[in-house]
Coordinates of C-alpha atoms and ligand atoms in Angstrom, one line a residue:
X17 CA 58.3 -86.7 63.8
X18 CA 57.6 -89.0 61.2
X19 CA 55.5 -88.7 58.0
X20 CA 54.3 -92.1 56.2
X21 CA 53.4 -89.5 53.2
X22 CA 57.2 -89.3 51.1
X23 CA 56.5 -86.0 50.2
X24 CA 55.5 -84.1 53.5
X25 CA 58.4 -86.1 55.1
X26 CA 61.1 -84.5 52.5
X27 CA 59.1 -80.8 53.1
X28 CA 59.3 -81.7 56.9
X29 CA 63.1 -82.3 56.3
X30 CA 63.7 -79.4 54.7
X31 CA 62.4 -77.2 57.0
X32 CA 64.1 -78.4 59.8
X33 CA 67.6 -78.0 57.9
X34 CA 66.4 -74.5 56.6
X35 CA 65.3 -73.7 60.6
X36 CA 67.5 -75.0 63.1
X37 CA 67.4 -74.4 66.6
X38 CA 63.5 -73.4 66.1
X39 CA 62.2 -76.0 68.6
X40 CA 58.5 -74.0 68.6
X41 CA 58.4 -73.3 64.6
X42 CA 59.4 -77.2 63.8
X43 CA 56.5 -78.3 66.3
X44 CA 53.8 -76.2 65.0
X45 CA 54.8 -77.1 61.1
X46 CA 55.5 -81.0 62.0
X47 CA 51.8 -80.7 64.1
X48 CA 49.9 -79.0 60.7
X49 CA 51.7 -81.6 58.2
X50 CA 50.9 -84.6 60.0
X51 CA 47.3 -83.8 59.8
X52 CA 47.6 -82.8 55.6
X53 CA 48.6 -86.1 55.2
X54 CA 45.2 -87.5 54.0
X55 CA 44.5 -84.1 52.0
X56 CA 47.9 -84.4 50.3
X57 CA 47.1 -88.4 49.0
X58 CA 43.3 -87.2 47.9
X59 CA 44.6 -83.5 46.1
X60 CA 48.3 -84.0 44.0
X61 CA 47.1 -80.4 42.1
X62 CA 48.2 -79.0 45.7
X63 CA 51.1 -80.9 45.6
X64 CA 52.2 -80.0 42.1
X65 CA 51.7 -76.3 42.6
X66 CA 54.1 -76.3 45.9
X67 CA 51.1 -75.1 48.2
X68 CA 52.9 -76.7 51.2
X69 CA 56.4 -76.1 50.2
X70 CA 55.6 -72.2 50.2
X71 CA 53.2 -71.7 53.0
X72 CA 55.9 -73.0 55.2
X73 CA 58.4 -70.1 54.3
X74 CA 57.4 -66.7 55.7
X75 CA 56.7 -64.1 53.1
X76 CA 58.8 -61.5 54.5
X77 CA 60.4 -61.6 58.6
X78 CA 61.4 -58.5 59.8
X79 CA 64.2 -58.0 62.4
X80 CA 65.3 -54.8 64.3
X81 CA 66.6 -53.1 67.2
X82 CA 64.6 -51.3 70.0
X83 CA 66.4 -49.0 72.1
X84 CA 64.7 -46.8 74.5
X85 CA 65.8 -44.9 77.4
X86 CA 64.8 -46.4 81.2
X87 CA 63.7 -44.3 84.0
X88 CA 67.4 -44.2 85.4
X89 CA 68.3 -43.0 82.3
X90 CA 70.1 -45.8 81.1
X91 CA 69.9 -47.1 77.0
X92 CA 68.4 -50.3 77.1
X93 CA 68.1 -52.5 73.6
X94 CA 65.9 -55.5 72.6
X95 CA 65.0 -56.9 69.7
X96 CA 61.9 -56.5 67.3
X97 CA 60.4 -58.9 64.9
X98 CA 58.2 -59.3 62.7
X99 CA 56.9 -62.3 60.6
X100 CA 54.6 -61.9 57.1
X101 CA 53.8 -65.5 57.0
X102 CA 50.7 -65.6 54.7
X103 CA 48.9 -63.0 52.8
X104 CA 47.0 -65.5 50.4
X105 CA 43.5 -64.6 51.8
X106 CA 44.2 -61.1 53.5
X107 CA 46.5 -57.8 54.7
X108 CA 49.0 -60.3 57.4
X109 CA 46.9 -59.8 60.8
X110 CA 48.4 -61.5 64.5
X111 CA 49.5 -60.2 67.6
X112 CA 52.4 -58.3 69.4
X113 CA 54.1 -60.2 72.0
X114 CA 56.0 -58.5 74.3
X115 CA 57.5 -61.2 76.9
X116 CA 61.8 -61.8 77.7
X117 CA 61.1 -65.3 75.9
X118 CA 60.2 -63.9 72.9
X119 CA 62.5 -65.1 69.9
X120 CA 62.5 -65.7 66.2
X121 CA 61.1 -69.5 67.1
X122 CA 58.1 -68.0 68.9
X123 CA 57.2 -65.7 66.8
X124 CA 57.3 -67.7 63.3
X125 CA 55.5 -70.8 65.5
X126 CA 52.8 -67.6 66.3
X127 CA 52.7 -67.1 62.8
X128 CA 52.9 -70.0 61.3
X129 CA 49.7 -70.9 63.6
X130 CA 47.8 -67.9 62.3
X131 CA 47.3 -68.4 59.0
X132 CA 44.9 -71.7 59.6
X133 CA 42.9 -70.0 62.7
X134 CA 42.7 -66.5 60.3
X135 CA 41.3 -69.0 57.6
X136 CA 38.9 -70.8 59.9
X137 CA 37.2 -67.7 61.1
X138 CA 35.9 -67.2 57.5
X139 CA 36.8 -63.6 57.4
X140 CA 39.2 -61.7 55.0
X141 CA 42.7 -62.3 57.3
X142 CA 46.2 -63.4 56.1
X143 CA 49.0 -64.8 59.0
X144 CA 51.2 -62.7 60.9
X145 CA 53.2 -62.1 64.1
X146 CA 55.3 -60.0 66.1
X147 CA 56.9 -59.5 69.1
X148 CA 59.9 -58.3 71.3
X149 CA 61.9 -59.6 74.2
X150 CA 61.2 -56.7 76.0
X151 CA 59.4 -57.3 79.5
X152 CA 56.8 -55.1 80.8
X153 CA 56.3 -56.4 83.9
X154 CA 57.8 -54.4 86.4
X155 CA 58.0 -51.1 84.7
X156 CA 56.8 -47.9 84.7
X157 CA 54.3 -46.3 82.4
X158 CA 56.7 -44.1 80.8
X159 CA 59.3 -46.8 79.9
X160 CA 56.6 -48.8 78.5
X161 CA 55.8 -45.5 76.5
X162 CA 58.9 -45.0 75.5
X163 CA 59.5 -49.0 74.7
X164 CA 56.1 -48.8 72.8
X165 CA 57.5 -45.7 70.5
X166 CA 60.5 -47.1 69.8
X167 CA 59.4 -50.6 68.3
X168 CA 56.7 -48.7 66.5
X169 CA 59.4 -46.1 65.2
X170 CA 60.6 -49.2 62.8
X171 CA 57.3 -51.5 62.5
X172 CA 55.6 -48.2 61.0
X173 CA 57.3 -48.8 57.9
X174 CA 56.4 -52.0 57.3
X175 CA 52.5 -52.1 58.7
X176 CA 49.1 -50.6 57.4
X177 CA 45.6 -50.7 57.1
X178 CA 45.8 -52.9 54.0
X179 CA 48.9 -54.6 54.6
X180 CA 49.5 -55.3 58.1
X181 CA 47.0 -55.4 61.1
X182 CA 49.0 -55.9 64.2
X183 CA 47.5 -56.9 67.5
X184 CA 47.3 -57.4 71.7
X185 CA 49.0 -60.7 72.8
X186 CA 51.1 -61.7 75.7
X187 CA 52.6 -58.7 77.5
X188 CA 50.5 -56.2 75.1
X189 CA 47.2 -54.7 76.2
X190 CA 45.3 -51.6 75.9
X191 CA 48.2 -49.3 77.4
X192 CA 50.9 -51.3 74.6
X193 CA 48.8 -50.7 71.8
X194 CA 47.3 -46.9 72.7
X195 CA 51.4 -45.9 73.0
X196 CA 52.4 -48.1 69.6
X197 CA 49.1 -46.6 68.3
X198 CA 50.0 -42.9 69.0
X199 CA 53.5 -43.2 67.9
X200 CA 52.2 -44.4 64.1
X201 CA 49.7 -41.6 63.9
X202 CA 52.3 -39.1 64.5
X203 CA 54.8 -40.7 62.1
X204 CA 52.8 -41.2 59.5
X205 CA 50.1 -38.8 60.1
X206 CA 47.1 -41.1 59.4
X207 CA 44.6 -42.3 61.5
X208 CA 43.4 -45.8 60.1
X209 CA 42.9 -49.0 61.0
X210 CA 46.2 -50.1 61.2
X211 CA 45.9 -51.7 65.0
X212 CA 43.6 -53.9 66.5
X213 CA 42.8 -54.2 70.2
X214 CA 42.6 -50.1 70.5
X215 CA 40.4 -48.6 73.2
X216 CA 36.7 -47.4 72.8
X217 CA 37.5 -43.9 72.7
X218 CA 39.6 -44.2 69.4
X219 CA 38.4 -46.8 67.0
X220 CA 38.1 -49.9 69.3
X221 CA 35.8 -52.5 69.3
X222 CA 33.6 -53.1 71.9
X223 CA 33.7 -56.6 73.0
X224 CA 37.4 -57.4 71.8
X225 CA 38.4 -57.6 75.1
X226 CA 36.1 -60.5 76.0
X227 CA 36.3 -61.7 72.7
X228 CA 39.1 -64.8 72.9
X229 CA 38.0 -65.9 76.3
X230 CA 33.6 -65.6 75.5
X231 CA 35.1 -67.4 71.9
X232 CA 37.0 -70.0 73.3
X233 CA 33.5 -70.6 75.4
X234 CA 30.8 -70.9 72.9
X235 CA 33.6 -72.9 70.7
X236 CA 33.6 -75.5 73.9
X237 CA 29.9 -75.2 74.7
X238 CA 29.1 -76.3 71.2
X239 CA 31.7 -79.2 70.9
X240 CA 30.3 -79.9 74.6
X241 CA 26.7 -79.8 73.1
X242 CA 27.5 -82.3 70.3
X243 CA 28.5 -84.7 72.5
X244 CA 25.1 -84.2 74.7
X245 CA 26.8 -82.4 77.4
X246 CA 27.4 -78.8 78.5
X247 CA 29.2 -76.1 80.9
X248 CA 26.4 -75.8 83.3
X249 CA 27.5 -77.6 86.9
X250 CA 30.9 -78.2 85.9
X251 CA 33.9 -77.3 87.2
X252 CA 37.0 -75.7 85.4
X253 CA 40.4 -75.2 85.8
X254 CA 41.7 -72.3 83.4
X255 CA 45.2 -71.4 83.4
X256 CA 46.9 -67.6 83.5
X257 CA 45.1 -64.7 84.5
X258 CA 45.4 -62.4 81.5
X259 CA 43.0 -61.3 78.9
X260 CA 42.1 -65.1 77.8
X261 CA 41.8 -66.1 80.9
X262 CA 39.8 -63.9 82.7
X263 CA 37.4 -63.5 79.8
X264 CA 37.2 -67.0 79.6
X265 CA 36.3 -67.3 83.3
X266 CA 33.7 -64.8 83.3
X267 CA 31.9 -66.4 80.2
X268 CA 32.2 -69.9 81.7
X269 CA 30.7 -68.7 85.2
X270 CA 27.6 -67.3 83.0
X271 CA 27.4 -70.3 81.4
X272 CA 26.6 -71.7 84.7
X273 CA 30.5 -73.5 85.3
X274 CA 32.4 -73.1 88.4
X275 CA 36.5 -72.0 87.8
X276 CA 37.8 -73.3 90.7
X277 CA 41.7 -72.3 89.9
X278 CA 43.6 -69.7 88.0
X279 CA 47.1 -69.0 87.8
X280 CA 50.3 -66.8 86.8
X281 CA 53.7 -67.5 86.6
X282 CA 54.8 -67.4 89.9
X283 CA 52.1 -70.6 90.7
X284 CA 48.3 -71.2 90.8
X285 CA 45.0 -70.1 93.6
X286 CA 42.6 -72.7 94.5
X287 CA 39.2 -71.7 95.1
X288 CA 36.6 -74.6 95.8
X289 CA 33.7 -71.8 96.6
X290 CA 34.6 -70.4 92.9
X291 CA 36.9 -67.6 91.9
X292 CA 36.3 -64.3 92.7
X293 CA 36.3 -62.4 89.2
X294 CA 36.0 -59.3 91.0
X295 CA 39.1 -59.5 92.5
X296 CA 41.0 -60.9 90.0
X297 CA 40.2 -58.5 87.6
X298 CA 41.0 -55.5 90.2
X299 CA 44.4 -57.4 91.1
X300 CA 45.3 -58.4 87.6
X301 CA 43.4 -55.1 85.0
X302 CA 43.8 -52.4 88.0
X303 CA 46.8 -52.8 90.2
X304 CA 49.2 -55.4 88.0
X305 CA 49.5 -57.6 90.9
X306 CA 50.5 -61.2 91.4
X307 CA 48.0 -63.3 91.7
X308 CA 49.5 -64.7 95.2
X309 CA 47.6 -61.3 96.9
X310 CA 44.2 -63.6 95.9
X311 CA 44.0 -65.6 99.1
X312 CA 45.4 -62.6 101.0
X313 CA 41.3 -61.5 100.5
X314 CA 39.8 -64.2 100.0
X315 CA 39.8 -66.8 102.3
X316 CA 38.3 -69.9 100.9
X317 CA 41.4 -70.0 98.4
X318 CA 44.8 -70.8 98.8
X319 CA 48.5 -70.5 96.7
X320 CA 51.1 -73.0 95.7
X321 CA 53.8 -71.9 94.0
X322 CA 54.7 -73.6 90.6
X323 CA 53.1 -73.7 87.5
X324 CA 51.8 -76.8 86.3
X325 CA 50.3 -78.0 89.7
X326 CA 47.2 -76.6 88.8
X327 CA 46.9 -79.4 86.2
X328 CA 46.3 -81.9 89.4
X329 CA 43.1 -80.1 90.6
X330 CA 40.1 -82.1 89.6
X331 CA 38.3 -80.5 87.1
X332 CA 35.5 -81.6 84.1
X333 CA 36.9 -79.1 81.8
X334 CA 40.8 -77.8 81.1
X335 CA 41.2 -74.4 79.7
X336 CA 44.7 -73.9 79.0
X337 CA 45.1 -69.9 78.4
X338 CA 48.7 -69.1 79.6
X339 CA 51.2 -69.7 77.1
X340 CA 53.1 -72.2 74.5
X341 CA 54.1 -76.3 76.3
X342 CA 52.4 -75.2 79.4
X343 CA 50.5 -79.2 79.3
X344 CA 52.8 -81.9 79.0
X345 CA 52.2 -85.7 79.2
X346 CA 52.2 -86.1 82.5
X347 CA 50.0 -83.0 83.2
X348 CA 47.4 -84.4 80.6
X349 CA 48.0 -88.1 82.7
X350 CA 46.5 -86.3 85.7
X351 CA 43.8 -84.2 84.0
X352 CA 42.9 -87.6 82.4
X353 CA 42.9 -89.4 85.9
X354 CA 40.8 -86.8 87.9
X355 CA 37.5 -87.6 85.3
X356 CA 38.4 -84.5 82.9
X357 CA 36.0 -85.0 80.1
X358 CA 37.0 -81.8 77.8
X359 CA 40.2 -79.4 76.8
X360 CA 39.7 -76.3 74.6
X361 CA 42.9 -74.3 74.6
X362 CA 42.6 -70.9 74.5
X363 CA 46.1 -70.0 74.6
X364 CA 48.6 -70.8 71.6
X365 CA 49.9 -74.1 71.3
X366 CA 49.8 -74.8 75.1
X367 CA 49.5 -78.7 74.6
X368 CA 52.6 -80.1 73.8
X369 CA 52.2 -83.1 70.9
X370 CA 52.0 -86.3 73.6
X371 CA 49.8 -84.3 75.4
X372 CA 47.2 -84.4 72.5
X373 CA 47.9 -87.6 72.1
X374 CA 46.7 -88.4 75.8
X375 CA 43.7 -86.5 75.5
X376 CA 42.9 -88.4 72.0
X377 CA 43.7 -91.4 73.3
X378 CA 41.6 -91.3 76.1
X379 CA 38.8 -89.8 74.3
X380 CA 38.3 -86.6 75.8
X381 CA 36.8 -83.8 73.4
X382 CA 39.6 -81.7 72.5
X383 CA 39.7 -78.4 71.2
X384 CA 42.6 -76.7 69.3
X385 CA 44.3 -73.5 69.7
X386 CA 43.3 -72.5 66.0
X387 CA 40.1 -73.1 66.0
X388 CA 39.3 -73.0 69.3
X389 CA 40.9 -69.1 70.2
X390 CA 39.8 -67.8 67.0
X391 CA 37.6 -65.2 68.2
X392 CA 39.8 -62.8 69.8
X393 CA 41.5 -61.9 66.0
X394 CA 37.9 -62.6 64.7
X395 CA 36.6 -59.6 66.6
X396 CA 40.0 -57.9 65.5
X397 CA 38.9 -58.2 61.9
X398 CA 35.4 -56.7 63.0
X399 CA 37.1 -54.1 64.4
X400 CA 38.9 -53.7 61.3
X401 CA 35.2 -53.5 59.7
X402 CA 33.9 -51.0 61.7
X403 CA 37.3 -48.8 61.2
X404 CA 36.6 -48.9 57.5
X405 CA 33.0 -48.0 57.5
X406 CA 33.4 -45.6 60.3
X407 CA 31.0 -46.5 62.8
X408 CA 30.6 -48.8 65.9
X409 CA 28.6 -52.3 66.6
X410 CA 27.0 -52.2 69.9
X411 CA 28.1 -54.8 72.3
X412 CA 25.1 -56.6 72.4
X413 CA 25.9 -56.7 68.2
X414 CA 29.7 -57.5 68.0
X415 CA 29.2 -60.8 70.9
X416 CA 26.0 -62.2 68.5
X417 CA 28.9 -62.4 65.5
X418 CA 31.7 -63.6 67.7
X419 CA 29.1 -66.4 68.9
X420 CA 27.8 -67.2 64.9
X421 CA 32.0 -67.1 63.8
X422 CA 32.7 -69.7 66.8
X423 CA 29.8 -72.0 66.2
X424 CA 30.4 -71.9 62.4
X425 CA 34.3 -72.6 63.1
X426 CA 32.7 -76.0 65.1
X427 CA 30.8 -76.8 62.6
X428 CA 33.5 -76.6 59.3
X429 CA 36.3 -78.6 61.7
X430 CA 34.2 -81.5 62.8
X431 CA 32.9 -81.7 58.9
X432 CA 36.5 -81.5 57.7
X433 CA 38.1 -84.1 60.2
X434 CA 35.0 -86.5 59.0
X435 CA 35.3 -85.7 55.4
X436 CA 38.9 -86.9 55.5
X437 CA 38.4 -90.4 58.0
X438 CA 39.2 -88.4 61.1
X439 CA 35.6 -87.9 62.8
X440 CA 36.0 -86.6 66.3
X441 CA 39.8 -85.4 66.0
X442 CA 39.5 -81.3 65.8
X443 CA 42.9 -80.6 65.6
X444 CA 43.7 -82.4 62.0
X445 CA 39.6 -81.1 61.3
X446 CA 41.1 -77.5 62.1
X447 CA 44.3 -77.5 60.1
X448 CA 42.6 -79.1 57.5
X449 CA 39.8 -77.1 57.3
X450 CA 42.1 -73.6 57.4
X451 CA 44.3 -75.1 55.2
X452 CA 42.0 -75.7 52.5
X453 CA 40.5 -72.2 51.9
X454 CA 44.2 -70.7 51.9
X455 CA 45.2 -73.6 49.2
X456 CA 42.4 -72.2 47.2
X457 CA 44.0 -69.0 47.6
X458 CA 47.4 -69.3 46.7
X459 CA 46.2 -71.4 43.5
X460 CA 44.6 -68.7 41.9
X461 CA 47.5 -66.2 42.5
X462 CA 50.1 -68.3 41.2
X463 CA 53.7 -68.4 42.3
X464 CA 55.3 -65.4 42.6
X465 CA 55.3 -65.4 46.3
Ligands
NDP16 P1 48.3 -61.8 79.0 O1 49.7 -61.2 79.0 O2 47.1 -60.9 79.2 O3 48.3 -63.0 80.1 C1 49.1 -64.0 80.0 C2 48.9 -64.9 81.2 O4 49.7 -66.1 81.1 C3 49.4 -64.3 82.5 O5 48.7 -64.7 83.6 C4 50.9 -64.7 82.6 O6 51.4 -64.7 83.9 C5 50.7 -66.2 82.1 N1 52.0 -66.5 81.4 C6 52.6 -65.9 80.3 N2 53.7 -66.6 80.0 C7 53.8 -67.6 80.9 C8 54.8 -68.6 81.1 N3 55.9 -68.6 80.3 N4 54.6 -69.5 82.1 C9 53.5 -69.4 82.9 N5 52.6 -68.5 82.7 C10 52.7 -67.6 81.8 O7 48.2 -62.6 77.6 P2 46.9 -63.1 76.9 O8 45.9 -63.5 77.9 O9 46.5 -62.1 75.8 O10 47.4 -64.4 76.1 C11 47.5 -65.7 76.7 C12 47.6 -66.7 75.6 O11 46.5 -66.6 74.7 C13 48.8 -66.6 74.7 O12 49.2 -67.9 74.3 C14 48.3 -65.9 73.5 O13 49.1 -66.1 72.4 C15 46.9 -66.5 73.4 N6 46.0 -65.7 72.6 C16 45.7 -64.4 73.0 C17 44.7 -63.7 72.2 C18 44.3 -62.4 72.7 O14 43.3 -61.9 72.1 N7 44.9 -61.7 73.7 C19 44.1 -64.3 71.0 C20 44.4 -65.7 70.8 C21 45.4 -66.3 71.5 P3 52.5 -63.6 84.3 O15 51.7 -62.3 84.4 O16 53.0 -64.1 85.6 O17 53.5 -63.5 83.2

C-alpha cells in the first residue's frame, strides 16, 4: 500500500507496526486511508486534532474464554472477542460472528468497517464487533445453547442498551441470539434492548431478517437507475446462501432479476430456469442442509464443488454475500469478460483490493460493502427504536424506511465521491462520506478517547 499523502503513509506505518500479523485489519484501514487522501489535503483541522490517528485504535477490545460442555460431555474452549472501535456518534453496534476463522484480525477488520457504514446510514450508531471461533455447524441445539450462555456469561458485563448493541452475522441467527439473549436477561435481570436480530415474539423487528439482502437491492437498483438501467431482465449471480443471500435473492426476483446461482462453502448450484427460493430457504432456514441436496430436487440445476467457480457463470450483476476475499482478480477478470455490468457487495469486504481495481477499471458500477450492506444494522437501529418506545412498526412500515436509508446512503456517497474529484467511485464516496460525520463527532468531544 502506498500513500502519496506523508501523513496517512506514516499513520498507515504505524498501524501496521502496532498490528502485525493482522492481514484483514491492515486491508480494511489501508482501503479507508487511501480514499481520505483528498479529504486529508482540503481539512488540516482533522489532521491537527488526530481524527485519523485515533479512529484507527479501538476504544476498548475485549478478549475471553468460552468453555462449555459438548453433548459427550467433554469441556470444550474457544475464544471470545470483542472490539469497541468507535463510539463518537453512538452506543458501539455490529454483529456476532460465530465461524472457526474467527480471530482478532476479523473481528477489528469487522469493526473497523462499521463505523463508516453505521455513519452512512444517518442513524445514531457507533462501530463494533464481536465474534468467536466457535463453529455451529454441525451441532446440536443444546451445545449451541450452552456455547451461546457461556460467551454471553462474560460479554454481559461489557454490553447494554446504551453502550453496546450486539448483532446476527456469520454463524449467528435467530436460535444464536434467542440463547445469548436469554442468558443476559437472567444475569442481569433486565429486559432491554441490548440485542438486535431477536425474534418477533420478544422485541424483534419485523423485516430485519430481509433487511441486508432487500438493502443491498434498493442500494443497487438505485445506482443501477442512475446510470439508466435497472434489475428487471437481468440475470444475477449471488454468493452464499445465508441471511444476505437469500434475502437478497428474493428482493432481486421481485425486482424482476433472474439468480441463476447460489452457493456455500462446499461449492455453488447453477440454475438457468432460476433458483428455487422455496427450496433453498427450506434446505438452508429449516433443515441446515448443504446446499449440494438443491439439484437432488430440482432438476434444471446442477453442483460443482469449489467456491469461486460461481464467479465464471455469466451474469449482468455480482452480489458477493458470502464472506471476507471471496473475489479476487482473476474472479473479477471473468465477471468482467462474461459482460457483467454491476457489483454491489453485500457481504463484508468480499472484494479483495485488485479486485476493485478491475471493476473500476473496467467501469462497472460498483457498490461497497459499507454502504452498500448498510440496511441490515440500519433495521437493527430501528429495532433499537421500537425497543425504546415500546411498540412495533408494521412490516409494510419498517421496509418503506430501510428503502428511504438505502436510497439516501446512494445519494450522500455519489455526492461525496464528486465533491472530492472522484465522481462515479463509491467506495472512496462511502468512506468519505462516513468518515466525515464521525470526524464531526470526535471534534466536538475532544480527546480523551
Ligand atoms: P450466514 O451465516 O447466514 O451465511 C453465510 C453464507 O456464506 C453461508 O452460505 C456460508 O456457507 C457462506 N460462507 C461463510 N463463510 C464462508 C467461507 N469462508 N467461504 C465460503 N463461503 C462461506 O451469514 P450472513 O448471511 O449473515 O452473512 C454473510 C455476509 O454478510 C458476511 O460477510 C457478513 O459479515 C455480512 N453481513 C451480514 C449482515 C446481516 O445482517 N446478517 C449485515 C451486513 C453484512 P456455509 O454455510 O457453508 O459456511
Amino acid at each position: 500500500m502506498t500513500f502519496k499523502n506523508e501523513y496517512l503513509a506514516k499513520v498507515y506505518a504505524d498501524v501496521c507496526k502496532r498490528n502485525p500479523n493482522e492481514p484483514e485489519f491492515l486491508q480494511a484501514v489501508g482501503e479507508v486511508l487511501e480514499s481520505l487522501e483528498p479529504v486529508v489535503e482540503r481539512r488540516p483541522d482533522i489532521v491537527k486534532a488526530g481524527v485519523i490517528d485515533r479512529l484507527v485504535e479501538p476504544e476498548r477490545g475485549i478478549i475471553f474464554r468460552v468453555s462449555w460442555v459438548d453433548d459427550a460431555g467433554n469441556v470444550q474452549v474457544n475464544r471470545g472477542f470483542r472490539y469497541q472501535f468507535n463510539s463518537a456518534i453512538g452506543p458501539y453496534k455490529g454483529g456476532i460472528r460465530l465461524h472457526p476463522s474467527v480471530n482478532a484480525s476479523v473481528i477489528k477488520f469487522l469493526g473497523f468497517e462499521q463505523i463508516f457504514k453505521n455513519s452512512l446510514t444517518g442513524l445514531p450508531i457507533g462501530g463494533g464487533k464481536g465474534g468467536s471461533d466457535f463453529d455451529p455447524k454441525g451441532k446440536s441445539d443444546g451445545e449451541v445453547m450452552r456455547f451461546c450462555q457461556s460467551f454471553m456469561t462474560e460479554l454481559c458485563k461489557h454490553i447494554g442498551a446504551d453502550t453496546d448493541v450486539p448483532a446476527g452475522d456469520i454463524g449467528t441467527g435467530a436460535r444464536e441470539i434467542g440463547y445469548m439473549y436469554g442468558q443476559y436477561k437472567r444475569i442481569r435481570n433486565e429486559f432491554t434492548g441490548v440485542l438486535t436480530g431477536k425474534s418477533i415474539s420478544y422485541g424483534g423487528s419485523l423485516a430485519r431478517k430481509e433487511a441486508t439482502g432487500y438493502g443491498l437491492c434498493y442500494f443497487t437498483q438505485e445506482m443501477l437507475a442512475a446510470a439508466g438501467k435497472d434489475f428487471a431482465g437481468k440475470t444475477v449471480v449471488i454468493s452464499g446462501s445465508g441471511n444476505v443471500a437469500i434475502y437478497a435473492a428474493e428482493k432481486a426476483t421481485q425486482l424482476g432479476a433472474k439468480v441463476v446461482a447460489m452457493s456455500d462453502s462446499s461449492g455453488f448450484i447453477f440454475d438457468p430456469a432460476g433458483v428455487d427460493l422455496k427450496v433453498i430457504k427450506r434446505l438452508k432456514e429449516v433443515e441446515r442442509k448443504r446446499i449440494s441436496e438443491y439439484p437432488k430436487e430440482v432438476p434444471s440445476a446442477t453442483f460443482t464443488p469449489g467456491c469461486s467457480g460461481i464467479w465464471g457463470v455469466k451474469c449482468d450483476i455480482a452480489l458477493p454475500c458470502a464472506t471476507q476475499n471471496e473475489i479476487d482478480e482473476e474472479s473479477a477478470k471473468k465477471l468482467v469478460a462474461n459482460g457483467c455490468i454491476a457489483v454491489a457487495e453485500g457481504a463484508n469486504m468480499p472484494s479483495t483490493p485488485e479486485a476493485i481495481a478491475v471493476f473500476q477499471s473496467n467501469g462497472l458500477l460498483f457498490g461497497p460493502a459499507k454502504a452498500a450492506n448498510a440496511g441490515g444494522v440500519a433495521t437493527s437501529a430501528l429495532e433499537m427504536s421500537q425497543n425504546s418506545m415500546r411498540l412495533s412498526w408494521t412490516f409494510e412500515e419498517v421496509d418503506a424506511k430501510l428503502k428511504d436509508i438505502m436510497v439516501n446512503i446512494y445519494r450522500n456517497v455519489a455526492k461525496a465521491a464528486a465533491d472530492y474529484g472522484l465522481e462515479g467511485n463509491f467506495a472512496a464516496g462511502a468512506n468519505i462520506a462516513g468518515f466525515l460525520k464521525v470526524a464531526d463527532a470526535m471534534m466536538w468531544q475532544g480527546v480523551a478517547y
